[in-house]
Every structure is written in structure tokens, then in C-alpha cells.
XYZ file of N, CA, C and O in Angstrom:
544
model
N 0.829 -1.189 0.000
C 0.000 0.000 0.000
C 0.874 1.253 0.000
O 0.548 2.231 -0.665
N 1.970 1.188 0.741
C 2.871 2.342 0.808
C 3.436 2.679 -0.574
O 3.486 3.844 -0.977
N 3.834 1.643 -1.319
C 4.368 1.846 -2.671
C 3.303 2.449 -3.574
O 3.564 3.400 -4.324
N 2.082 1.941 -3.496
C 1.007 2.448 -4.344
C 0.615 3.874 -3.980
O 0.327 4.687 -4.860
N 0.610 4.188 -2.683
C 0.322 5.566 -2.278
C 1.402 6.509 -2.792
O 1.108 7.616 -3.262
N 2.658 6.075 -2.720
C 3.760 6.882 -3.248
C 3.579 7.089 -4.760
O 3.755 8.207 -5.268
N 3.219 6.030 -5.466
C 2.988 6.103 -6.906
C 1.892 7.126 -7.220
O 2.052 7.974 -8.105
N 0.785 7.073 -6.501
C -0.319 8.018 -6.728
C 0.114 9.450 -6.439
O -0.238 10.371 -7.178
N 0.889 9.643 -5.367
C 1.391 10.986 -5.056
C 2.252 11.524 -6.196
O 2.130 12.677 -6.596
N 3.128 10.668 -6.735
C 3.994 11.087 -7.841
C 3.173 11.436 -9.084
O 3.485 12.409 -9.783
N 2.147 10.644 -9.362
C 1.285 10.961 -10.499
C 0.612 12.316 -10.307
O 0.536 13.119 -11.237
N 0.116 12.583 -9.114
C -0.567 13.848 -8.833
C 0.377 15.038 -8.940
O -0.059 16.156 -9.188
N 1.654 14.807 -8.740
C 2.649 15.885 -8.854
C 2.964 16.225 -10.308
O 3.476 17.296 -10.597
N 2.662 15.322 -11.224
C 2.943 15.568 -12.641
C 2.074 16.725 -13.128
O 0.891 16.807 -12.814
N 2.657 17.616 -13.909
C 1.955 18.835 -14.311
C 0.666 18.558 -15.084
O -0.284 19.349 -15.020
N 0.573 17.443 -15.817
C -0.654 17.132 -16.556
C -1.755 16.553 -15.664
O -2.924 16.543 -16.041
N -1.371 16.069 -14.502
C -2.337 15.377 -13.639
C -2.621 16.111 -12.324
O -3.291 15.567 -11.457
N -2.133 17.325 -12.176
C -2.247 18.040 -10.893
C -3.672 18.149 -10.377
O -3.910 18.051 -9.193
N -4.632 18.352 -11.231
C -6.021 18.518 -10.788
C -6.848 17.243 -10.976
O -8.065 17.287 -10.946
N -6.184 16.124 -11.141
C -6.882 14.862 -11.366
C -7.183 14.161 -10.048
O -6.502 14.343 -9.045
N -8.200 13.325 -10.101
C -8.524 12.467 -8.963
C -8.002 11.072 -9.285
O -8.336 10.514 -10.331
N -7.171 10.542 -8.423
C -6.598 9.207 -8.633
C -6.970 8.342 -7.444
O -6.779 8.723 -6.285
N -7.522 7.165 -7.737
C -7.832 6.220 -6.659
C -7.415 4.828 -7.094
O -7.430 4.504 -8.279
N -7.042 4.044 -6.133
C -6.669 2.659 -6.409
C -7.895 1.781 -6.259
O -8.617 1.876 -5.275
N -8.114 0.920 -7.244
C -9.216 -0.027 -7.154
C -8.724 -1.403 -6.756
O -9.425 -2.144 -6.090
N -7.506 -1.719 -7.190
C -6.950 -3.000 -6.798
C -5.435 -2.934 -6.906
O -4.879 -2.100 -7.619
N -4.794 -3.845 -6.213
C -3.344 -3.960 -6.238
C -3.016 -5.373 -6.694
O -3.563 -6.348 -6.172
N -2.155 -5.483 -7.694
C -1.706 -6.777 -8.201
C -0.227 -6.925 -7.879
O 0.569 -6.032 -8.171
N 0.121 -8.055 -7.294
C 1.516 -8.336 -6.965
C 1.906 -9.624 -7.679
O 1.384 -10.693 -7.363
N 2.801 -9.521 -8.678
C 3.204 -10.714 -9.430
C 4.475 -11.350 -8.867
O 5.354 -10.664 -8.346
N 4.545 -12.654 -8.959
C 5.734 -13.420 -8.606
C 6.000 -14.387 -9.756
O 5.072 -14.857 -10.392
N 7.251 -14.691 -9.999
C 7.592 -15.679 -11.012
C 8.391 -16.791 -10.355
O 9.370 -16.527 -9.650
N 7.942 -18.026 -10.555
C 8.659 -19.205 -10.067
C 9.296 -19.859 -11.286
O 8.625 -20.104 -12.285
N 10.595 -20.115 -11.195
C 11.299 -20.766 -12.299
C 11.424 -22.252 -11.993
O 12.132 -22.641 -11.067
N 10.715 -23.052 -12.757
C 10.761 -24.496 -12.568
C 11.937 -25.063 -13.360
O 12.457 -24.409 -14.251
N 12.351 -26.281 -13.023
C 13.420 -26.886 -13.827
C 12.825 -27.509 -15.094
O 11.625 -27.724 -15.194
N 13.672 -27.790 -16.053
C 13.227 -28.218 -17.384
C 12.513 -29.568 -17.387
O 11.725 -29.843 -18.283
N 12.776 -30.430 -16.409
C 12.138 -31.749 -16.432
C 10.708 -31.730 -15.889
O 10.028 -32.737 -15.926
N 10.245 -30.597 -15.410
C 8.868 -30.482 -14.927
C 8.091 -29.547 -15.842
O 8.659 -28.690 -16.503
N 6.777 -29.738 -15.841
C 5.925 -28.783 -16.524
C 4.934 -28.229 -15.508
O 4.961 -28.604 -14.332
N 4.088 -27.334 -15.936
C 3.122 -26.696 -15.035
C 2.271 -27.741 -14.326
O 2.007 -27.652 -13.135
N 1.886 -28.766 -15.063
C 1.027 -29.823 -14.533
C 1.734 -30.670 -13.468
O 1.072 -31.298 -12.633
N 3.061 -30.680 -13.447
C 3.822 -31.462 -12.464
C 3.515 -31.046 -11.032
O 3.746 -31.808 -10.104
N 3.005 -29.835 -10.863
C 2.751 -29.299 -9.527
C 1.285 -29.429 -9.122
O 0.833 -28.775 -8.191
N 0.543 -30.292 -9.810
C -0.888 -30.451 -9.555
C -1.193 -30.753 -8.091
O -2.129 -30.191 -7.520
N -0.407 -31.615 -7.458
C -0.656 -31.935 -6.048
C -0.540 -30.700 -5.159
O -1.313 -30.535 -4.215
N 0.413 -29.842 -5.470
C 0.574 -28.605 -4.690
C -0.645 -27.702 -4.898
O -1.187 -27.150 -3.944
N -1.099 -27.567 -6.161
C -2.277 -26.747 -6.430
C -3.498 -27.297 -5.694
O -4.321 -26.525 -5.193
N -3.608 -28.621 -5.631
C -4.746 -29.245 -4.941
C -4.671 -28.996 -3.433
O -5.691 -28.713 -2.801
N -3.485 -29.116 -2.854
C -3.324 -28.834 -1.420
C -3.679 -27.378 -1.128
O -4.412 -27.085 -0.181
N -3.167 -26.472 -1.964
C -3.511 -25.061 -1.792
C -5.015 -24.857 -1.912
O -5.606 -24.062 -1.180
N -5.652 -25.579 -2.828
C -7.100 -25.493 -2.995
C -7.849 -25.971 -1.757
O -8.829 -25.350 -1.342
N -7.380 -27.058 -1.161
C -8.025 -27.558 0.057
C -7.873 -26.571 1.211
O -8.828 -26.322 1.960
N -6.693 -26.011 1.355
C -6.464 -25.008 2.407
C -7.340 -23.789 2.150
O -7.996 -23.278 3.069
N -7.376 -23.335 0.900
C -8.188 -22.175 0.555
C -9.662 -22.428 0.852
O -10.348 -21.568 1.403
N -10.164 -23.612 0.512
C -11.573 -23.949 0.742
C -11.908 -23.936 2.235
O -13.005 -23.518 2.621
N -10.974 -24.371 3.059
C -11.218 -24.369 4.510
C -11.177 -22.949 5.079
O -11.972 -22.596 5.937
N -10.237 -22.142 4.577
C -10.093 -20.775 5.089
C -11.120 -19.817 4.498
O -11.476 -18.823 5.123
N -11.572 -20.095 3.296
C -12.519 -19.223 2.601
C -13.702 -20.055 2.096
O -13.833 -20.319 0.900
N -14.592 -20.497 2.997
C -15.703 -21.363 2.577
C -16.643 -20.724 1.558
O -17.338 -21.425 0.827
N -16.658 -19.404 1.473
C -17.497 -18.727 0.477
C -16.727 -18.428 -0.807
O -17.229 -17.750 -1.689
N -15.511 -18.937 -0.890
C -14.670 -18.679 -2.048
C -14.806 -19.758 -3.107
O -15.725 -20.581 -3.082
N -13.851 -19.729 -4.041
C -13.873 -20.675 -5.155
C -12.453 -21.071 -5.523
O -11.524 -20.279 -5.414
N -12.290 -22.300 -5.939
C -11.019 -22.829 -6.411
C -11.284 -23.378 -7.805
O -12.053 -24.318 -7.958
N -10.686 -22.770 -8.812
C -10.974 -23.141 -10.193
C -9.698 -23.495 -10.933
O -8.639 -22.945 -10.672
N -9.858 -24.382 -11.910
C -8.760 -24.759 -12.784
C -9.229 -24.596 -14.222
O -10.326 -25.036 -14.579
N -8.406 -23.957 -15.036
C -8.665 -23.834 -16.467
C -7.787 -24.871 -17.144
O -6.571 -24.851 -16.996
N -8.407 -25.822 -17.844
C -7.676 -26.956 -18.420
C -7.730 -26.967 -19.938
O -8.686 -26.487 -20.535
N -6.724 -27.583 -20.529
C -6.748 -27.899 -21.951
C -7.725 -29.056 -22.116
O -7.598 -30.082 -21.435
N -8.697 -28.921 -22.959
C -9.749 -29.926 -23.099
C -9.206 -31.280 -23.552
O -9.619 -32.320 -23.043
N -8.281 -31.291 -24.500
C -7.803 -32.556 -25.050
C -6.794 -33.261 -24.146
O -6.861 -34.474 -23.979
N -5.873 -32.508 -23.561
C -4.865 -33.146 -22.699
C -5.332 -33.243 -21.251
O -4.761 -33.985 -20.467
N -6.366 -32.474 -20.904
C -6.903 -32.391 -19.541
C -5.878 -31.844 -18.542
O -6.009 -32.026 -17.347
N -4.854 -31.157 -19.046
C -3.835 -30.586 -18.175
C -4.197 -29.148 -17.820
O -4.615 -28.371 -18.675
N -3.994 -28.824 -16.544
C -4.278 -27.471 -16.070
C -3.307 -26.469 -16.661
O -2.118 -26.749 -16.785
N -3.834 -25.303 -17.005
C -3.000 -24.206 -17.496
C -3.070 -22.999 -16.568
O -2.142 -22.213 -16.502
N -4.196 -22.862 -15.861
C -4.387 -21.749 -14.937
C -5.177 -22.245 -13.729
O -6.149 -22.973 -13.878
N -4.744 -21.818 -12.553
C -5.421 -22.142 -11.303
C -5.808 -20.823 -10.646
O -4.992 -19.903 -10.597
N -7.039 -20.723 -10.145
C -7.488 -19.497 -9.483
C -8.133 -19.839 -8.149
O -8.954 -20.757 -8.069
N -7.743 -19.082 -7.135
C -8.366 -19.153 -5.815
C -8.898 -17.751 -5.528
O -8.130 -16.790 -5.516
N -10.209 -17.637 -5.335
C -10.806 -16.327 -5.066
C -11.685 -16.412 -3.830
O -12.171 -17.486 -3.478
N -11.909 -15.280 -3.189
C -12.709 -15.264 -1.967
C -14.200 -15.104 -2.241
O -14.983 -14.888 -1.337
N -14.612 -15.217 -3.497
C -16.002 -15.079 -3.893
C -16.361 -16.203 -4.857
O -15.518 -16.651 -5.624
N -17.596 -16.659 -4.827
C -18.045 -17.689 -5.767
C -18.035 -17.176 -7.206
O -17.923 -17.939 -8.150
N -18.153 -15.860 -7.359
C -18.061 -15.231 -8.665
C -16.670 -14.613 -8.754
O -16.368 -13.663 -8.041
N -15.830 -15.155 -9.625
C -14.431 -14.725 -9.678
C -14.303 -13.223 -9.912
O -13.472 -12.564 -9.302
N -15.152 -12.652 -10.759
C -15.038 -11.222 -11.058
C -15.448 -10.333 -9.880
O -15.152 -9.145 -9.872
N -16.100 -10.890 -8.877
C -16.555 -10.113 -7.715
C -15.632 -10.299 -6.511
O -16.030 -10.053 -5.385
N -14.402 -10.687 -6.751
C -13.474 -10.978 -5.664
C -13.031 -9.725 -4.910
O -13.075 -8.617 -5.436
N -12.600 -9.942 -3.680
C -11.854 -8.928 -2.927
C -10.382 -9.310 -2.897
O -9.516 -8.450 -2.835
N -10.117 -10.613 -2.877
C -8.733 -11.076 -3.011
C -8.732 -12.337 -3.868
O -9.672 -13.129 -3.828
N -7.668 -12.469 -4.655
C -7.596 -13.579 -5.607
C -6.132 -13.927 -5.843
O -5.275 -13.051 -5.887
N -5.867 -15.219 -6.002
C -4.546 -15.691 -6.400
C -4.727 -16.471 -7.694
O -5.589 -17.351 -7.780
N -3.916 -16.138 -8.693
C -3.956 -16.836 -9.978
C -2.566 -17.379 -10.257
O -1.580 -16.651 -10.143
N -2.500 -18.654 -10.597
C -1.231 -19.307 -10.927
C -1.377 -19.835 -12.348
O -2.354 -20.515 -12.660
N -0.416 -19.497 -13.199
C -0.551 -19.957 -14.576
C 0.788 -20.228 -15.238
O 1.828 -19.755 -14.802
N 0.698 -20.996 -16.307
C 1.836 -21.316 -17.153
C 2.065 -20.090 -18.038
O 1.266 -19.797 -18.918
N 3.154 -19.363 -17.796
C 3.346 -18.098 -18.486
C 3.528 -18.272 -19.993
O 3.015 -17.491 -20.788
N 4.200 -19.320 -20.403
C 4.389 -19.581 -21.831
C 3.044 -19.839 -22.517
O 2.731 -19.246 -23.549
N 2.229 -20.728 -21.941
C 0.919 -21.038 -22.528
C 0.027 -19.805 -22.549
O -0.728 -19.586 -23.495
N 0.113 -18.990 -21.510
C -0.677 -17.768 -21.438
C -0.320 -16.826 -22.576
O -1.197 -16.294 -23.262
N 0.961 -16.620 -22.800
C 1.398 -15.730 -23.888
C 1.052 -16.337 -25.241
O 0.606 -15.639 -26.156
N 1.229 -17.661 -25.352
C 0.944 -18.345 -26.614
C -0.508 -18.132 -27.060
O -0.783 -17.988 -28.241
N -1.429 -18.079 -26.128
C -2.839 -17.877 -26.477
C -3.161 -16.415 -26.795
O -4.215 -16.135 -27.355
N -2.254 -15.498 -26.438
C -2.539 -14.076 -26.629
C -1.834 -13.441 -27.824
O -2.189 -12.342 -28.214
N -0.835 -14.113 -28.371
C -0.095 -13.516 -29.487
C -0.827 -13.734 -30.809
O -1.610 -14.673 -30.952
N -0.525 -12.866 -31.758
C -1.225 -12.897 -33.043
C -0.785 -14.053 -33.931
O -1.593 -14.634 -34.643
N 0.520 -14.384 -33.906
C 1.013 -15.423 -34.816
C 2.321 -16.020 -34.287
O 2.835 -15.616 -33.240
N 2.844 -16.982 -35.033
C 4.071 -17.687 -34.628
C 5.286 -16.757 -34.574
O 6.173 -16.945 -33.747
N 5.339 -15.746 -35.433
C 6.470 -14.804 -35.427
C 6.510 -14.011 -34.119
O 7.579 -13.783 -33.554
N 5.355 -13.599 -33.663
C 5.302 -12.856 -32.399
C 5.691 -13.760 -31.235
O 6.421 -13.350 -30.339
N 5.227 -15.000 -31.254
C 5.611 -15.953 -30.211
C 7.117 -16.186 -30.234
O 7.767 -16.210 -29.184
N 7.679 -16.324 -31.413
C 9.135 -16.509 -31.549
C 9.891 -15.318 -30.969
O 10.918 -15.476 -30.316
N 9.365 -14.112 -31.172
C 9.967 -12.904 -30.604
C 10.073 -13.029 -29.090
O 11.112 -12.743 -28.503
N 8.986 -13.464 -28.445
C 8.989 -13.610 -26.984
C 9.978 -14.685 -26.539
O 10.714 -14.510 -25.571
N 9.982 -15.801 -27.236
C 10.897 -16.899 -26.873
C 12.352 -16.466 -27.057
O 13.202 -16.748 -26.218
N 12.632 -15.754 -28.150
C 14.000 -15.279 -28.405
C 14.454 -14.270 -27.349
O 15.617 -14.249 -26.957
N 13.539 -13.425 -26.903
C 13.898 -12.386 -25.939
C 13.803 -12.833 -24.487
O 14.382 -12.199 -23.608
N 13.069 -13.889 -24.243
C 12.915 -14.427 -22.887
C 13.132 -15.929 -22.959
O 12.190 -16.712 -22.990
N 14.393 -16.311 -23.005
C 14.748 -17.714 -23.234
C 14.218 -18.655 -22.153
O 14.055 -19.844 -22.392
N 13.939 -18.126 -20.979
C 13.436 -18.957 -19.884
C 11.904 -18.968 -19.805
O 11.334 -19.486 -18.851
N 11.236 -18.441 -20.810
C 9.772 -18.307 -20.780
C 9.069 -19.635 -20.511
O 8.120 -19.695 -19.732
N 9.543 -20.709 -21.112
C 8.883 -22.009 -20.929
C 9.082 -22.568 -19.523
O 8.411 -23.526 -19.137
N 9.993 -21.986 -18.750
C 10.264 -22.453 -17.389
C 9.611 -21.574 -16.326
O 9.885 -21.718 -15.147
N 8.743 -20.675 -16.737
C 8.141 -19.724 -15.799
C 6.728 -20.128 -15.393
O 5.879 -20.416 -16.227
N 6.510 -20.117 -14.099
C 5.162 -20.230 -13.550
C 4.885 -18.888 -12.885
O 5.669 -18.415 -12.060
N 3.812 -18.270 -13.272
C 3.472 -16.949 -12.760
C 2.447 -17.090 -11.657
O 1.458 -17.824 -11.791
N 2.663 -16.372 -10.572
C 1.731 -16.341 -9.442
C 1.361 -14.880 -9.234
O 2.235 -14.049 -9.014
N 0.081 -14.571 -9.350
C -0.371 -13.196 -9.189
C -1.365 -13.109 -8.041
O -2.377 -13.807 -8.031
N -1.055 -12.256 -7.093
C -1.964 -11.964 -5.986
C -2.640 -10.645 -6.300
O -1.975 -9.666 -6.631
N -3.945 -10.627 -6.231
C -4.710 -9.428 -6.542
C -5.635 -9.121 -5.381
O -6.355 -9.996 -4.888
N -5.623 -7.872 -4.957
C -6.440 -7.447 -3.811
C -7.216 -6.205 -4.202
O -6.645 -5.221 -4.662
N -8.524 -6.263 -4.052
C -9.363 -5.099 -4.316
C -9.207 -4.152 -3.125
O -9.246 -4.567 -1.977
N -9.046 -2.880 -3.417
C -8.896 -1.872 -2.381
C -10.283 -1.287 -2.098
O -10.950 -0.787 -2.999
N -10.683 -1.380 -0.873
C -12.001 -0.858 -0.485
C -11.781 0.508 0.164
O -11.089 0.623 1.166
N -12.336 1.519 -0.475
C -12.148 2.862 0.086
C -13.393 3.416 0.698
O -14.446 2.973 0.557
């Protein structure tokens, strides 16, 4: 919160934004876990399940969801939210395969190659994002 308040203060000091109203609606904190090459995102399924069980006990009104590839049945994204409706969360944790995530968002193979060339460890990244809605 301290970092975000500092950020908002700096924005308000900018000459173009001096008379603007700035408020935070949510804070996202990303983490990257680098897995070794012999594992894939799905290798950690037991850990995701344990986290899901803990989350369900601590947040009985929450939700634990997995987004899977239909044909391989392998998880690509895991979400734990404190609300049954993911979009209505106050706090949420999302864990995903960063390579697969980018692969689904790029326009073509050339763009994907650009990312792989510039981020050689992309296929070894698991992204963990904590998101908290700020209630003012």
C-alpha cells in the first residue's frame, strides 16, 4: 500500500495530472517461479490441490478453479478467489503457465518466436499473481 500511495502521489505531482482524482481499485503483486526443465506446469498439480483444500477451509465462500486444456486435460491456470463469482473478488490468487498464457494471446508464430528469443526462460516460468481489491 505504501508503494502504491507513493505512486499516486507522484502521479498527482505531474503537471498534466495536478487537478486529477486518482484512486486505487486494486493492487496486483506478481511473482515468477522458475521451474526446472524436467517439470511442466502440470507437475505441480498436487501442490495446487493442497492449496485449494487449504483455501476452501479458510474461505468457505470462495472458489477454487482450474482452467484446463480440453484434449490433454492438463491445467494451465489455477485461481483461488474469496467469492463464488471470480469477477466479484476482494482477493484472488492466480497461478498460470506463463508460456501457454502468452501463446494464447499472441497474433502469430512470429510474435511468439519474438517472446521466446527475448525471454529464453519463458517455458520455465510459472506466474503467481496476488490481486487485492482496495475498499475505500
